[in-house]
Coordinates of C-alpha atoms and ligand atoms in Angstrom, one line a residue:
X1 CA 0.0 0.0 0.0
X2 CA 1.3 3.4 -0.8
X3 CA 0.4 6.4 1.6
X4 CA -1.5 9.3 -0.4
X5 CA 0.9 11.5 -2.5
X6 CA -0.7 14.9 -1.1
X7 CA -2.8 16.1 2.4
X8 CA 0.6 16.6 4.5
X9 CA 0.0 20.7 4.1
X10 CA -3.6 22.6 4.5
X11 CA -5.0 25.8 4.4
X12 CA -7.7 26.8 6.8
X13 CA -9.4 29.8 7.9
X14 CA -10.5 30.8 11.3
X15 CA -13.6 30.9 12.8
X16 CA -13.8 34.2 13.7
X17 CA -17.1 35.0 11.9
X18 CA -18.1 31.8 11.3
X19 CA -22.3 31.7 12.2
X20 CA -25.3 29.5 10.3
X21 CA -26.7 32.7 9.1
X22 CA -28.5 31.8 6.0
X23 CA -29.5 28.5 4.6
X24 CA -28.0 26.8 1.5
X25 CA -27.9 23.5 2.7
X26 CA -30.4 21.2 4.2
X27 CA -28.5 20.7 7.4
X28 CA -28.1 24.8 8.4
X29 CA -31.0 26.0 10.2
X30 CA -30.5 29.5 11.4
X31 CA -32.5 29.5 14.4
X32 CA -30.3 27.0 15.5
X33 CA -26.8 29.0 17.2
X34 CA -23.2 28.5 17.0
X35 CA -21.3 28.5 20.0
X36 CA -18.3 30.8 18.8
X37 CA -16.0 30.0 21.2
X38 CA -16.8 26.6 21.4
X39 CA -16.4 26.6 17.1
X40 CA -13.1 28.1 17.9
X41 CA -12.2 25.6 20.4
X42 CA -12.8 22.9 17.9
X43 CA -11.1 24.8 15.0
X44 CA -7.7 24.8 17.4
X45 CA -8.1 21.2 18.6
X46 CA -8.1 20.4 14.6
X47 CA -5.2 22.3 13.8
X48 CA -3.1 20.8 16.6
X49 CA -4.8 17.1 15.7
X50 CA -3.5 17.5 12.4
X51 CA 0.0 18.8 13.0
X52 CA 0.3 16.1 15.4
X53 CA -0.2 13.8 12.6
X54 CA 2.9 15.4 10.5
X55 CA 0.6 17.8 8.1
X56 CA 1.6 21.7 8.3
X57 CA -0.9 24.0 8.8
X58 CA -1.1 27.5 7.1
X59 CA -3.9 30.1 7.9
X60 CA -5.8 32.8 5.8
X61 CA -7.4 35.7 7.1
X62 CA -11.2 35.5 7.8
X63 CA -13.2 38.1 6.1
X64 CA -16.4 39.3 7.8
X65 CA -18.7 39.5 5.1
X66 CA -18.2 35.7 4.5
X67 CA -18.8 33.3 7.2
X68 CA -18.4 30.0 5.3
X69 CA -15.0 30.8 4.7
X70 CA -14.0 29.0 7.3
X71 CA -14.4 25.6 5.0
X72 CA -11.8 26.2 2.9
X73 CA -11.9 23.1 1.1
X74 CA -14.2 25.5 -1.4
X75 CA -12.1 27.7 -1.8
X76 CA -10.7 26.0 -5.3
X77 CA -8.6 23.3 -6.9
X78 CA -4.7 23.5 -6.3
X79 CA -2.1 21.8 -8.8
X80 CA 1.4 21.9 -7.8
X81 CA 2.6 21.1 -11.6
X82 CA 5.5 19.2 -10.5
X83 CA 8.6 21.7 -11.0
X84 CA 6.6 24.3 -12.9
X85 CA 4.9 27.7 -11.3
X86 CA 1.9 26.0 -8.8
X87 CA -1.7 26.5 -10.1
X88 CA -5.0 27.7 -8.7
X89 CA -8.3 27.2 -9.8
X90 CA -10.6 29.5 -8.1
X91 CA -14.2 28.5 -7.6
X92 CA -17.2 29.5 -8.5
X93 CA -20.1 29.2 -5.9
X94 CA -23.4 28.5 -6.9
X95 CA -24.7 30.4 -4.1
X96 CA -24.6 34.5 -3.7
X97 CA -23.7 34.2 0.0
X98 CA -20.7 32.2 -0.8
X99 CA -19.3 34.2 -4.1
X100 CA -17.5 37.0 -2.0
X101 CA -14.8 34.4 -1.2
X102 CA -13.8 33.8 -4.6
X103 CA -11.9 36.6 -5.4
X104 CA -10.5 36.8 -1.2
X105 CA -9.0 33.3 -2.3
X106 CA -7.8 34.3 -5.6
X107 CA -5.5 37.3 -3.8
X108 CA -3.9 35.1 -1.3
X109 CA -2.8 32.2 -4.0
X110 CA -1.7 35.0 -5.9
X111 CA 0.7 36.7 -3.3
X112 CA 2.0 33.3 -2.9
X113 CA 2.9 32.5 -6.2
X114 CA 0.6 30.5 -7.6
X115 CA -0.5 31.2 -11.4
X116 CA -4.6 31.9 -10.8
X117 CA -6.7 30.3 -13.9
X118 CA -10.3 30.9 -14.1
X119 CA -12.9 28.4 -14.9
X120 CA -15.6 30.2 -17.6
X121 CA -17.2 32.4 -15.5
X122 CA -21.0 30.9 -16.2
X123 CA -20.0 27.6 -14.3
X124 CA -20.2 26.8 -10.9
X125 CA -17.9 24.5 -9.3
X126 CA -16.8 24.1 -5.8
X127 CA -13.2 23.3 -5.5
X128 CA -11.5 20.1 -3.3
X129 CA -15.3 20.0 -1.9
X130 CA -16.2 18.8 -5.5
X131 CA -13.0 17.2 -6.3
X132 CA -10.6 14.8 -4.8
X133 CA -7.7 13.3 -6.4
X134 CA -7.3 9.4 -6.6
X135 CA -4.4 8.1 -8.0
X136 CA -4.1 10.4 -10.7
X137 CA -7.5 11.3 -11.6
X138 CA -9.8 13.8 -10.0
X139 CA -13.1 12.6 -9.0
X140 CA -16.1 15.7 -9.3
X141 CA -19.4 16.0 -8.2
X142 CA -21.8 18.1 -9.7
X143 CA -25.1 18.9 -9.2
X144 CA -26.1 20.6 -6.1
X145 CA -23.2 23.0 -6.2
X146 CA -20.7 22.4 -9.1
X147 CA -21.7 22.1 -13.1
X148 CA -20.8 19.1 -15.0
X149 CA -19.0 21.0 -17.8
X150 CA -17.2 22.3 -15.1
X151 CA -15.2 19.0 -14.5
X152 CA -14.8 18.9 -18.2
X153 CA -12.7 22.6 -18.2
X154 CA -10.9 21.4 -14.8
X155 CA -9.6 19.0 -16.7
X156 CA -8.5 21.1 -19.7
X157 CA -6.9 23.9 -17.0
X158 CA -4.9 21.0 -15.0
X159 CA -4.4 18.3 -17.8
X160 CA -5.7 15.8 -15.4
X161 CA -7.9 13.3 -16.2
X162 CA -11.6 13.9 -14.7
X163 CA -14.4 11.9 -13.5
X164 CA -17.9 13.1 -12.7
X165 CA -20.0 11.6 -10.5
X166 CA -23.7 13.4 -9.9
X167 CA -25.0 13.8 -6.7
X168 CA -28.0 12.7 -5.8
X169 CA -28.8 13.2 -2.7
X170 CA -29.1 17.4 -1.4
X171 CA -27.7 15.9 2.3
X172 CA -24.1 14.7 0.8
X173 CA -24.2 17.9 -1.5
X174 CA -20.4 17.7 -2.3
X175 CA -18.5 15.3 -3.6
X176 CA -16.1 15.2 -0.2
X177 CA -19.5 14.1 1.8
X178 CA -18.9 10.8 -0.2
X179 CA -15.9 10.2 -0.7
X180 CA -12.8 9.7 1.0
X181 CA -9.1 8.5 -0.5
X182 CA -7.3 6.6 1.8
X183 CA -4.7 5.2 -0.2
X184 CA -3.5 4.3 -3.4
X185 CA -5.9 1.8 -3.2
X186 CA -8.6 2.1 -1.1
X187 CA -11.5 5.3 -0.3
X188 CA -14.3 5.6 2.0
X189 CA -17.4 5.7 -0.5
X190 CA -21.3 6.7 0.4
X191 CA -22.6 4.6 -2.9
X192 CA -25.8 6.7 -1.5
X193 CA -24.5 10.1 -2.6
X194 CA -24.4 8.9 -6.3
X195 CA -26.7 7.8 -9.4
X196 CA -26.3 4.4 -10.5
X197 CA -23.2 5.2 -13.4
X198 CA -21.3 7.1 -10.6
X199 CA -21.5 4.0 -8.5
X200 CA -19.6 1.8 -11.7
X201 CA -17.0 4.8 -12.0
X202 CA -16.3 5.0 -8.4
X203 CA -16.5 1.1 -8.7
X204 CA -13.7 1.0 -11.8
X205 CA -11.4 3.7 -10.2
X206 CA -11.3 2.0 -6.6
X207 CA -9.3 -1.3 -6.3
X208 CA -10.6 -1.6 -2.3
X209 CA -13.4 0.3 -1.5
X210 CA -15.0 0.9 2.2
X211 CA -18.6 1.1 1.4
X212 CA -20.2 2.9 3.9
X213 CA -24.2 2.3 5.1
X214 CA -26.6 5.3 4.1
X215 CA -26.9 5.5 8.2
X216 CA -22.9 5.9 8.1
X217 CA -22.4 8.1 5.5
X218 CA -25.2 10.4 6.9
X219 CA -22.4 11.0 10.1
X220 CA -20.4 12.9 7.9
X221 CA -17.7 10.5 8.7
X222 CA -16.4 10.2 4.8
X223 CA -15.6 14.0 5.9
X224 CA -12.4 13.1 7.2
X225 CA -8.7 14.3 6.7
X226 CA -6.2 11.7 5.9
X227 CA -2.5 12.6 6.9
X228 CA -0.5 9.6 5.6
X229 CA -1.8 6.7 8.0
X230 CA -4.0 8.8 10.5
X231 CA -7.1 9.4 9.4
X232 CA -8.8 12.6 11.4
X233 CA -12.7 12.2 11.8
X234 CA -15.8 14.3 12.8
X235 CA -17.8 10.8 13.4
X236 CA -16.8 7.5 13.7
X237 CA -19.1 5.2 13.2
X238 CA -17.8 1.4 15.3
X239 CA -17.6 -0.6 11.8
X240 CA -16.1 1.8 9.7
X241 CA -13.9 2.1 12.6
X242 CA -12.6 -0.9 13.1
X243 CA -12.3 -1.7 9.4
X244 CA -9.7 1.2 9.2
X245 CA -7.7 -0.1 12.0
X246 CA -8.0 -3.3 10.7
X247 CA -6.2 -1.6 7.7
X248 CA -3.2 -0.4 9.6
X249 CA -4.3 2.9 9.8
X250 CA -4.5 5.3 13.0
X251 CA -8.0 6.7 13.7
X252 CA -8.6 10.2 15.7
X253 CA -11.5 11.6 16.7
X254 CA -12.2 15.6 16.3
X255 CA -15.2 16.7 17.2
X256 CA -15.9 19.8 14.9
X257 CA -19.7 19.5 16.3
X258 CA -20.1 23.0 15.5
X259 CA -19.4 23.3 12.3
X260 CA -21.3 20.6 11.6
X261 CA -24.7 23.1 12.2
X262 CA -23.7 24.1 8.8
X263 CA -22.6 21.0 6.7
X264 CA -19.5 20.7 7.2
X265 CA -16.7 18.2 8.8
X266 CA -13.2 18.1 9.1
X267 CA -12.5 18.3 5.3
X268 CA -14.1 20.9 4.9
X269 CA -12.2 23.0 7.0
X270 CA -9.2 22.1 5.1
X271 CA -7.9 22.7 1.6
X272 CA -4.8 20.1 0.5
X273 CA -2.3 22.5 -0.8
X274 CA 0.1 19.6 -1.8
X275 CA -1.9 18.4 -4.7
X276 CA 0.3 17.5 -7.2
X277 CA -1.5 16.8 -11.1
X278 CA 1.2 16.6 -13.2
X279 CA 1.9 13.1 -13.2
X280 CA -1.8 13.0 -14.1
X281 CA -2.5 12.2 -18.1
X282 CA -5.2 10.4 -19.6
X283 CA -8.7 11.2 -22.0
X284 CA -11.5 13.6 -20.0
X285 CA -14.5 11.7 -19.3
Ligands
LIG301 N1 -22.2 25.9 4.9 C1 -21.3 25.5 3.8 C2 -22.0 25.4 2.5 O1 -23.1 25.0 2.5 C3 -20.6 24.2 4.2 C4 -19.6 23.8 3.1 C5 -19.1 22.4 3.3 N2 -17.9 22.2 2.5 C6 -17.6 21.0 2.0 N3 -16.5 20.9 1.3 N4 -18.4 20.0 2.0 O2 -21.5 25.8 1.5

């Protein structure tokens, strides 16, 4: 088994004015409150649970007008092009409330050197949260929150081979509710999340899949960070538990209970920025 190639570096924003104050997904409710310092308390308690793991962390300023900018697995697609200049694909939220972090994003890749192409600006597409590398293809959801012609000009900005899966069900709106690489061989998969043909692709790209239950992947717990052998979770359910262990791999517990309130688990607050594409070659499907 070989260790995942990327997910030892992440960017992640503070929760400073993170709050479920509007509703774009069926699990925010906005009479229901955030505890801020307790959101912050789990934010810290991830950041040290990953670099404990190995993985660095870097940090981007939180904006005010934006509260979901703490998940900045959103934020867009990074390609670190082997040798060449590194390359960020902004996204394009399907949602108003969300679209004032594009251009926040674009700036800080910029001032660190990363070459910033732009998908056409009629598609939606929402970064790492709607594709996740395996092996050397990206896997994309669309529906809910990302186009599918969107995948198709990832693919021509990154020269990586692409996948699209749809999304069926509005609870496991991004592809990273679903799906979880592991390995070079094996990924957490919700088969629930998908239509019937997304189920054979995730089928022909996986060697060893862990097929989690609908009650399973409904925990969020495909939301999880992977750091070479430790796998950091928002939910573990007992099986999917043990079957990780039973693969030699470390499991760790963060609750992120808060951010939860508004979709999102401990991917979602973090955006690989070791994603490397360039190896990647192959026909756009
Ligand atoms: N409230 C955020 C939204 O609905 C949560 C984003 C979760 N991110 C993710 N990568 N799944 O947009």
């Amino acid at each position: 088994m070989t260790p995942l190639g990327w997910g030892r570096r992440y960017l992640m924003c503070p929760p400073t004015h993170f709050g479920v104050l509007y509703e774009i997904n069926p699990w925010m409710h906005t009479e229901v409150a955030v505890d801020r310092d307790r959101a912050r308390s789990q934010w810290e308690g991830l950041v040290s649970t990953l670099r404990a793991a190995g993985a660095e962390v870097v940090v981007v300023v939180p904006d005010e007008s934006v509260p979901d900018m703490v998940f900045t697995a959103n934020a867009g697609v990074v390609n670190l092009r082997g040798e060449g200049p590194p390359q960020f694909v902004p996204s394009h939220f399907r949602f108003p409330e969300r679209q004032g972090e594009t251009e926040i994003f674009a700036a800080w890749f910029a001032a660190q050197g990363f070459a910033v192409d732009r998908l056409r600006p009629e598609l939606a597409h929402e970064g790492a949260g709607d594709a996740l590398p395996f092996l050397d293809t990206l896997l994309s959801g669309y529906r809910f929150r990302s186009d599918q012609p969107a995948a198709t000009e990832l693919s021509r900005l990154t020269g990586a081979p692409v996948r699209s899966v749809e999304l069926v069900d509005p609870r496991l709106y991004h592809v990273d509710i679903t799906f979880c690489p592991l390995d070079d061989r094996r990924a957490m998969c919700a088969p629930m999340g998908w239509d019937a043909y997304g189920r054979r692709v995730v089928e022909a790209l996986v060697p060893e899949p862990l097929w989690l239950t609908d009650e399973e992947a409904l925990t969020f717990c495909a939301n999880s960070v992977v750091v070479g052998s430790t796998v950091v979770m928002p939910v573990t359910p007992p099986r999917v538990g043990r079957q990780l262990e039973a693969w030699g791999f470390d499991v760790v517990d963060c609750d992120v209970g808060e951010f939860l309130k508004a979709g999102g688990g401990c991917r979602c607050l973090t955006l690989s920025l070791d994603v490397d594409l360039a190896t990647a070659t192959g026909p756009v499907t």
